[in-house]
Coordinates of C-alpha atoms and ligand atoms in Angstrom, one line a residue:
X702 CA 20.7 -6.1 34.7
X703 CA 17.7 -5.0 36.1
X704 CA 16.0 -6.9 38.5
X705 CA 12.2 -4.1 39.3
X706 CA 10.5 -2.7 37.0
X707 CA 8.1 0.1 38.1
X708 CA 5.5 1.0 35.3
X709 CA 2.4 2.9 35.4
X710 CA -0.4 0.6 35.5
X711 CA -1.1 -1.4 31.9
X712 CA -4.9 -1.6 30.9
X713 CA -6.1 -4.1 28.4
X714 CA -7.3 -2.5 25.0
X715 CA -9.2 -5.6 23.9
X716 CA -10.4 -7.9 26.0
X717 CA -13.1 -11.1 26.1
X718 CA -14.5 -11.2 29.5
X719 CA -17.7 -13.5 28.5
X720 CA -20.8 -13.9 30.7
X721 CA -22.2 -15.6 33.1
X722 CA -19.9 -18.4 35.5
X723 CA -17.1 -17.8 32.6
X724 CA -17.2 -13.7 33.5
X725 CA -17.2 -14.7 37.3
X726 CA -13.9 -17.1 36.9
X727 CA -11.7 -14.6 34.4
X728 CA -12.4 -11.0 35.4
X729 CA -10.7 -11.3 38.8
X730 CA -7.8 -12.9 36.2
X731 CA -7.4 -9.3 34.2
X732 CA -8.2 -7.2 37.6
X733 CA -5.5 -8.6 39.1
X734 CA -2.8 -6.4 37.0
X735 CA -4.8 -4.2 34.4
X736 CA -6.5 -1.2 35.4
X737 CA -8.9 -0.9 32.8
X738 CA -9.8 -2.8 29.4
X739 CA -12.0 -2.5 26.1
X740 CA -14.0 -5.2 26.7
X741 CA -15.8 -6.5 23.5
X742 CA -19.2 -6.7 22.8
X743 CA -19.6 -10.2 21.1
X744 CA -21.5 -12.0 23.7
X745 CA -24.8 -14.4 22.8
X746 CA -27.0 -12.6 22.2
X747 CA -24.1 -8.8 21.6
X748 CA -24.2 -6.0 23.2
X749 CA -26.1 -4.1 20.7
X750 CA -27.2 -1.0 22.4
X751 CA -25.9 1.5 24.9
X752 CA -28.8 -0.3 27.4
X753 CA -26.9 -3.8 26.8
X754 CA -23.4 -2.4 27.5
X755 CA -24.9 -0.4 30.6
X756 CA -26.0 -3.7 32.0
X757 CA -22.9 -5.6 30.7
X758 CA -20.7 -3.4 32.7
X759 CA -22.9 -3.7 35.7
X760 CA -22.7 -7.5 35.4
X761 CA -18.8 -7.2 35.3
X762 CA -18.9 -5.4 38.4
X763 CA -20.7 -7.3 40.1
X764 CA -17.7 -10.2 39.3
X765 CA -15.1 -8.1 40.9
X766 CA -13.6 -9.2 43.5
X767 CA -13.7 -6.3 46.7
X768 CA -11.8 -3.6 45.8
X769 CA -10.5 -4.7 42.4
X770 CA -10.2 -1.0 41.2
X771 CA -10.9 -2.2 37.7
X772 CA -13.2 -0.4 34.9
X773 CA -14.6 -1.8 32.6
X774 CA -14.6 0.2 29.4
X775 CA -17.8 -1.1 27.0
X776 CA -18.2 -1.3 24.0
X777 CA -21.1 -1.6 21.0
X778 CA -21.1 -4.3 18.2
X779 CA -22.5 -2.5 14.8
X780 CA -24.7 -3.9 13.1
X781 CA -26.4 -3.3 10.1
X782 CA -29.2 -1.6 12.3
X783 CA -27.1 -0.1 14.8
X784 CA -28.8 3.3 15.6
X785 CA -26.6 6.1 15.5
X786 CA -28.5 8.4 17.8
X787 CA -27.9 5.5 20.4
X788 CA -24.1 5.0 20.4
X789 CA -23.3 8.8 20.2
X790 CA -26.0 8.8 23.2
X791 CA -24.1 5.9 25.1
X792 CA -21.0 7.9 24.4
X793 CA -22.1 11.3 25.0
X794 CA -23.0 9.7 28.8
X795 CA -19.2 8.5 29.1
X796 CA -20.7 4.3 29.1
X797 CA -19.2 3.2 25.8
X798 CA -15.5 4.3 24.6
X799 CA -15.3 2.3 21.2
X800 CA -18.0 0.9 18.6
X801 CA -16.7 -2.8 17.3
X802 CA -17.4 -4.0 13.9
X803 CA -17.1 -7.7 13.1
X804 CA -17.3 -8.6 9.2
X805 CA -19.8 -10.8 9.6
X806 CA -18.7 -14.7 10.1
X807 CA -15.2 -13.5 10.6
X808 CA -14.6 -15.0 14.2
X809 CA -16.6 -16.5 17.2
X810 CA -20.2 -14.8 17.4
X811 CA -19.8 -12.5 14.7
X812 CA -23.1 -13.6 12.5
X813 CA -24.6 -10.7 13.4
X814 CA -21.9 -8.4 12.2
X815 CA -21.7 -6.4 9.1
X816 CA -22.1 -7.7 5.4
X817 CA -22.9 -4.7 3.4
X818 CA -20.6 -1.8 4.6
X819 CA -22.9 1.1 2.8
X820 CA -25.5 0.5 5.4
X821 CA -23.4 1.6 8.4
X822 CA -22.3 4.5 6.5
X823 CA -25.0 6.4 9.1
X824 CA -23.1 5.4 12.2
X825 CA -19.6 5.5 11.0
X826 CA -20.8 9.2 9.9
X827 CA -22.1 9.9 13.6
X828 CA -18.9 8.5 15.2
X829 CA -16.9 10.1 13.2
X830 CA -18.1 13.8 14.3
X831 CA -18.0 12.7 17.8
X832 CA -14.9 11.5 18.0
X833 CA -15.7 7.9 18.9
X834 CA -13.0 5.0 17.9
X835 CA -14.1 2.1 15.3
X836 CA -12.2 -1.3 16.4
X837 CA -11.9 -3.3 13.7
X838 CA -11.8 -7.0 13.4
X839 CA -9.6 -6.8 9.9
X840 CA -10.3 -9.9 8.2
X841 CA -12.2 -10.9 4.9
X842 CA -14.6 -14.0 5.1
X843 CA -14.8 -14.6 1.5
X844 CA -14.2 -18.5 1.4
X845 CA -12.0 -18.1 -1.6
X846 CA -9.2 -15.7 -0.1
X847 CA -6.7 -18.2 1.9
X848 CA -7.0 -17.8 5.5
X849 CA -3.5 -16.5 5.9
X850 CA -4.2 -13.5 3.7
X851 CA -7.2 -12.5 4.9
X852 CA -5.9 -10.0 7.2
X853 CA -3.8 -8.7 3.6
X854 CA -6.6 -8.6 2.0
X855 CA -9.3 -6.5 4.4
X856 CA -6.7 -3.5 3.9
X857 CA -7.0 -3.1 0.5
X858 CA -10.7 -4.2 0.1
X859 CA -12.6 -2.7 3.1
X860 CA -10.5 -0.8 5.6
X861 CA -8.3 1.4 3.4
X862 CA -11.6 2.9 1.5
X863 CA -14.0 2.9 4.5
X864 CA -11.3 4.8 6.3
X865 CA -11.2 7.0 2.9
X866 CA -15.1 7.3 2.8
X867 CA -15.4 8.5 6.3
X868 CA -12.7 11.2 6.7
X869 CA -11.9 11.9 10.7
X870 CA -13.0 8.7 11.4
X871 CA -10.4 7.1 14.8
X872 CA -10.0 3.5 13.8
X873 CA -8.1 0.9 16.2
X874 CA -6.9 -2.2 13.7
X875 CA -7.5 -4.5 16.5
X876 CA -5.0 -7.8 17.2
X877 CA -2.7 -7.4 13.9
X878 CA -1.2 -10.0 12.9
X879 CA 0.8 -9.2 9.8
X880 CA 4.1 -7.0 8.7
X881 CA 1.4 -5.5 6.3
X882 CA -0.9 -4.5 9.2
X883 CA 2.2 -3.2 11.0
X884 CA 3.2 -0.9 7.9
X885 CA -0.4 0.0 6.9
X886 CA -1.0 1.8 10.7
X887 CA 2.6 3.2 10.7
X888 CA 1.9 5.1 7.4
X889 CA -2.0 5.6 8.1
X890 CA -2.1 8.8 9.7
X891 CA -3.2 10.3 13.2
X892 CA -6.4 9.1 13.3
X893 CA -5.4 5.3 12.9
X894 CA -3.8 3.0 15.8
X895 CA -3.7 -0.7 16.2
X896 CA -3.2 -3.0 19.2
X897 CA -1.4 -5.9 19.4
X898 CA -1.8 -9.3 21.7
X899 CA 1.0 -11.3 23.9
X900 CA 0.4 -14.6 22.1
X901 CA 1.3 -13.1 18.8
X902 CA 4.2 -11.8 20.4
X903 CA 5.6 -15.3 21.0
X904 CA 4.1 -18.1 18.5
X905 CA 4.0 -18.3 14.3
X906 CA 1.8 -20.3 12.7
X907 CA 4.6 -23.9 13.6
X908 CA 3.6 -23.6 16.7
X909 CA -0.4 -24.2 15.8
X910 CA 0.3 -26.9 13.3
X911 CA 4.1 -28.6 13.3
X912 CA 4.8 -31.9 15.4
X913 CA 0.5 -32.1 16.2
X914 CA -2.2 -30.1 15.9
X915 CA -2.2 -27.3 19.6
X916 CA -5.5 -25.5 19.9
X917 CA -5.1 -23.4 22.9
X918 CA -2.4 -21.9 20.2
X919 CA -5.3 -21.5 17.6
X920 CA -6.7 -17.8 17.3
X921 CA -8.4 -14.9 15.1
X922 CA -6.5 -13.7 13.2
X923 CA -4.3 -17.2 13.5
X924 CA -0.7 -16.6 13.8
X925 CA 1.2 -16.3 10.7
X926 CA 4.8 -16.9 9.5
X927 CA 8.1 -16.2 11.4
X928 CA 8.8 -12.5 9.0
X929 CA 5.2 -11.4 10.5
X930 CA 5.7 -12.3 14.5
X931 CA 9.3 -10.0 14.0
X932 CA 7.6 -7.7 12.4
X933 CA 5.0 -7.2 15.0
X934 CA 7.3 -7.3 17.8
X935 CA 9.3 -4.6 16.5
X936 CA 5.9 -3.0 16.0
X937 CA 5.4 -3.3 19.8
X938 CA 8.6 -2.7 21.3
X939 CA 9.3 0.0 19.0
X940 CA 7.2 2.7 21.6
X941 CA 5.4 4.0 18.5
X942 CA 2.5 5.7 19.7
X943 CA -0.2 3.7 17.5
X944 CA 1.0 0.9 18.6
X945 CA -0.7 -0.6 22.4
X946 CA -1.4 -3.5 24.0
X947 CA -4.9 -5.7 23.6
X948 CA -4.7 -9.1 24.9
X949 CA -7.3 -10.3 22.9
X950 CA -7.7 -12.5 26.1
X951 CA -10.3 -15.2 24.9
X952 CA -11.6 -18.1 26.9
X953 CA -13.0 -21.3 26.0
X954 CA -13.6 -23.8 28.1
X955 CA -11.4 -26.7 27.5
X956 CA -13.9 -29.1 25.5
X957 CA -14.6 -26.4 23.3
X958 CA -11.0 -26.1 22.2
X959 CA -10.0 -29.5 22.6
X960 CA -12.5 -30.5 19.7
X961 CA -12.9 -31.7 16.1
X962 CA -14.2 -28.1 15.3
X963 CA -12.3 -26.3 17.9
X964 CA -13.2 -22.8 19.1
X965 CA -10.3 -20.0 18.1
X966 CA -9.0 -17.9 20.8
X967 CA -6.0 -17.5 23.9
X968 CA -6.3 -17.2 27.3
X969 CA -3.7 -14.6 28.0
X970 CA -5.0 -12.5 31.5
X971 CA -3.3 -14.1 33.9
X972 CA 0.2 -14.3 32.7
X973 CA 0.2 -11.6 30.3
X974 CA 2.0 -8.7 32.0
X975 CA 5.0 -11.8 32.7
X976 CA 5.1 -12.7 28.9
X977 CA 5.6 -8.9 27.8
X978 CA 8.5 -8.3 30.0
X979 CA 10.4 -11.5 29.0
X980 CA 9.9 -10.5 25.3
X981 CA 10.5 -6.8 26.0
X982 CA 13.8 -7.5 28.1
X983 CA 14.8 -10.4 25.3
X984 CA 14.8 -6.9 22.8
X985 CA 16.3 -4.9 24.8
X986 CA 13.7 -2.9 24.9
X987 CA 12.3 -3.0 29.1
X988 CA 12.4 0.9 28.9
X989 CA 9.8 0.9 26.2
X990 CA 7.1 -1.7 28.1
X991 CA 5.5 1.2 30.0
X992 CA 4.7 3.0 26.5
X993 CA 3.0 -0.3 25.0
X994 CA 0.9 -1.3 28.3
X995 CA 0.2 2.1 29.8
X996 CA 0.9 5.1 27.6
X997 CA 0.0 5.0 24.3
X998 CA -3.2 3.3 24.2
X999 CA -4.8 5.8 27.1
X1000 CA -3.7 8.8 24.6
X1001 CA -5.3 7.2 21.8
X1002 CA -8.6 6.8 23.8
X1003 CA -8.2 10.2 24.9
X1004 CA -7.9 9.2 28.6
X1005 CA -4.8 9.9 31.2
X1006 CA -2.8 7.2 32.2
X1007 CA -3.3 5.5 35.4
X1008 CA -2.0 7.3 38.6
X1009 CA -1.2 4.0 39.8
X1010 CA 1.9 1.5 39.3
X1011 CA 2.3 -2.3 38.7
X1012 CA 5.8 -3.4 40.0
X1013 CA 7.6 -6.5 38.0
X1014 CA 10.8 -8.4 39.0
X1015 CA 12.7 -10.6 38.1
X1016 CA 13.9 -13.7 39.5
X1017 CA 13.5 -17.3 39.5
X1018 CA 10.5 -18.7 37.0
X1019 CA 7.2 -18.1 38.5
X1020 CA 4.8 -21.0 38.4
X1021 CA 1.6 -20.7 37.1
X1022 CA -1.3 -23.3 36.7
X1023 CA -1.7 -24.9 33.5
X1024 CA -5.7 -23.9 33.5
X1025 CA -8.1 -22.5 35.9
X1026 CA -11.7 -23.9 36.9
X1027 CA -13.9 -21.9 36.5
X1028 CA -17.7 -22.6 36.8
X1029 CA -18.0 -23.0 33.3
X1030 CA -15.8 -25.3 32.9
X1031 CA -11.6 -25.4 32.9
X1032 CA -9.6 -23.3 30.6
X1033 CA -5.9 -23.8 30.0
X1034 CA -3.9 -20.5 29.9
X1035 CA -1.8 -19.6 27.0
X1036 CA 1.8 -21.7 27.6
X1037 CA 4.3 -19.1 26.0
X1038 CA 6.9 -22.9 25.7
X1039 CA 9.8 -20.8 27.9
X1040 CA 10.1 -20.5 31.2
X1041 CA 9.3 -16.6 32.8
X1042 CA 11.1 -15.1 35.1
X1043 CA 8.7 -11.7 35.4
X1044 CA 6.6 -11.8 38.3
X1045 CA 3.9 -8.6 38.6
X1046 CA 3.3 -7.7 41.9
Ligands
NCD1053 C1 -12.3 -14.2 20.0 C2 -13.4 -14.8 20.8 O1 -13.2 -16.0 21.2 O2 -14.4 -14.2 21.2 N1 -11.4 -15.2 19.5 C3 -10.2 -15.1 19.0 O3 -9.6 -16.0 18.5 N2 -9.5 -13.9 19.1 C4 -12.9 -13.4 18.9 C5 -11.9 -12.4 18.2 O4 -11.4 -11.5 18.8 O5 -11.7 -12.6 17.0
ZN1054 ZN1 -10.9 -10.5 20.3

């Protein structure tokens, strides 16, 4: 059996790093084994414009620890005033690699996102000739379609004909959570890839709600039956090139989650990379890990691998805490319920 595992270093194709004392507490968590990440725009107030994510990304750097040798990669939120000379600007200059568009009221700060898709025709236009990704958060909000379908129902209502209206257009479906999502990416040609998180990788929708309500289980998109976490990890471990890793790393602090109205969202960073190879090596499929983490999501963005390596073995269970402190506040890391034996180096 083998005990090392020597991979190419994994980045983080969607990532929350947050602001403020929460940025300072969790970027030295996703530093620590990814090289580089997405990181999404939907702070309070977003990142809106390609002088918001320059001074994002200068904020993040400045919460690196010493010699992290982590890049952030920024992204925009689109709005429906989102100027299109100023993301192909921001991407032109190499500061943005992706432009994120939230339905509006879909998940956590998304008001400002998008209601009336005809009025970012401009920018989808302008991203489309420059070859700049849409990630998609692919859920309806319409109260009346069940919260379980609502990933279902964005392909057929808004992604399948935007993606139609805007030929050439690269679109990332980001964190999928259904077999639907899975087979709408792996028939939706080259310009289409989707990334996947750890967490939905490991829990349905029993371990939210069966035996007591868990909110550090409870997430956008929320985890949905048994058929849909197989069909994702086949998804993952499959080494499909569409398919790559994004944690979707999202933390609260603890009172936020632990709540009557309880924020959505995992904290994944810091034991991420020893989840993956458990559920890797549990389908037999360690050989294929390096593809998900470090391979196909760099070709998708258009941008080499990492030269460098992250080194996993296996042994007896690693410990790690059941939250960190942070200065705003604790947050409890995602508990996968099984013991890992994966440490990453
Ligand atoms: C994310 C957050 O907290 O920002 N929450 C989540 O459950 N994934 C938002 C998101 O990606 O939907
Ligand atoms: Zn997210």
């Amino acid at each position: 059996m083998t005990r090392t595992l020597t991979i190419r270093r994994p980045d983080d194709w969607h990532l929350h790093l947050r602001d403020g004392a929460m940025l300072d507490g969790v970027a030295p968590e996703s530093a620590r084994h990814f090289a580089r990440a997405i990181v999404m725009p939907n702070l309070v107030p977003p990142v809106l414009t390609g002088r918001d994510a320059a001074a994002y990304r200068d904020r993040i750097l400045a919460a690196l620890p010493e010699g992290a040798g982590f890049t952030p990669l920024m992204t925009l939120y689109l709005t429906e005033t989102t100027d299109p000379a100023d993301v192909t600007a921001a991407h032109a200059a190499g500061l943005i690699h992706a432009v994120k568009l939230y339905p509006a009221g879909a998940t956590t700060n998304s008001a400002s996102g998008v209601r009336d898709f005809d009025r970012v025709r401009p920018v989808l236009e302008a991203m489309a000739e420059a070859g700049i990704p849409l990630c998609v958060h692919g859920e309806v909000t319409e109260p009346d379609v069940d919260i379980f379908d609502r990933e279902a129902v964005f392909i057929d209502r808004v992604l399948d004909p935007l993606r139609r209206a805007t030929p050439g257009l690269r679109v990332v479906m980001e964190h999928i959570t259904t077999a639907q999502g899975v087979n709408y990416v792996k028939a939706g040609g080259n310009g289409l890839g989707a990334t996947i998180t750890v967490h939905h990788l490991v829990i349905n929708r029993n371990h939210i709600l069966a035996g007591g309500i868990r909110p550090h289980y409870y997430c956008l998109p929320v985890a949905k039956r048994e058929e849909h976490r197989l069909a994702l990890r086949a998804a993952a471990t499959s080494g499909e090139a569409r398919f790559f890793l994004g944690t979707d790393s999202a933390p609260h602090a603890d009172p936020l989650k632990e709540s009557a109205c309880g924020c959505a969202g995992c904290f994944t960073a810091p034991n991420a990379m020893s989840i993956l190879a458990h559920v890797f090596e549990e389908e037999a499929a360690l050989d294929r890990l390096e593809a998900f983490t470090s391979l196909n999501g760099p070709a998708f963005y258009g941008l080499p691998p990492n030269a460098a390596t992250l080194t996993l073995t296996r042994g007896d269970p690693v410990a790690y805490p059941y939250r960190i402190e942070t200065g705003a506040g604790p947050v409890t890391l995602f508990d996968p319920g099984f013991p890992l034996h994966w440490r990453a180096a």
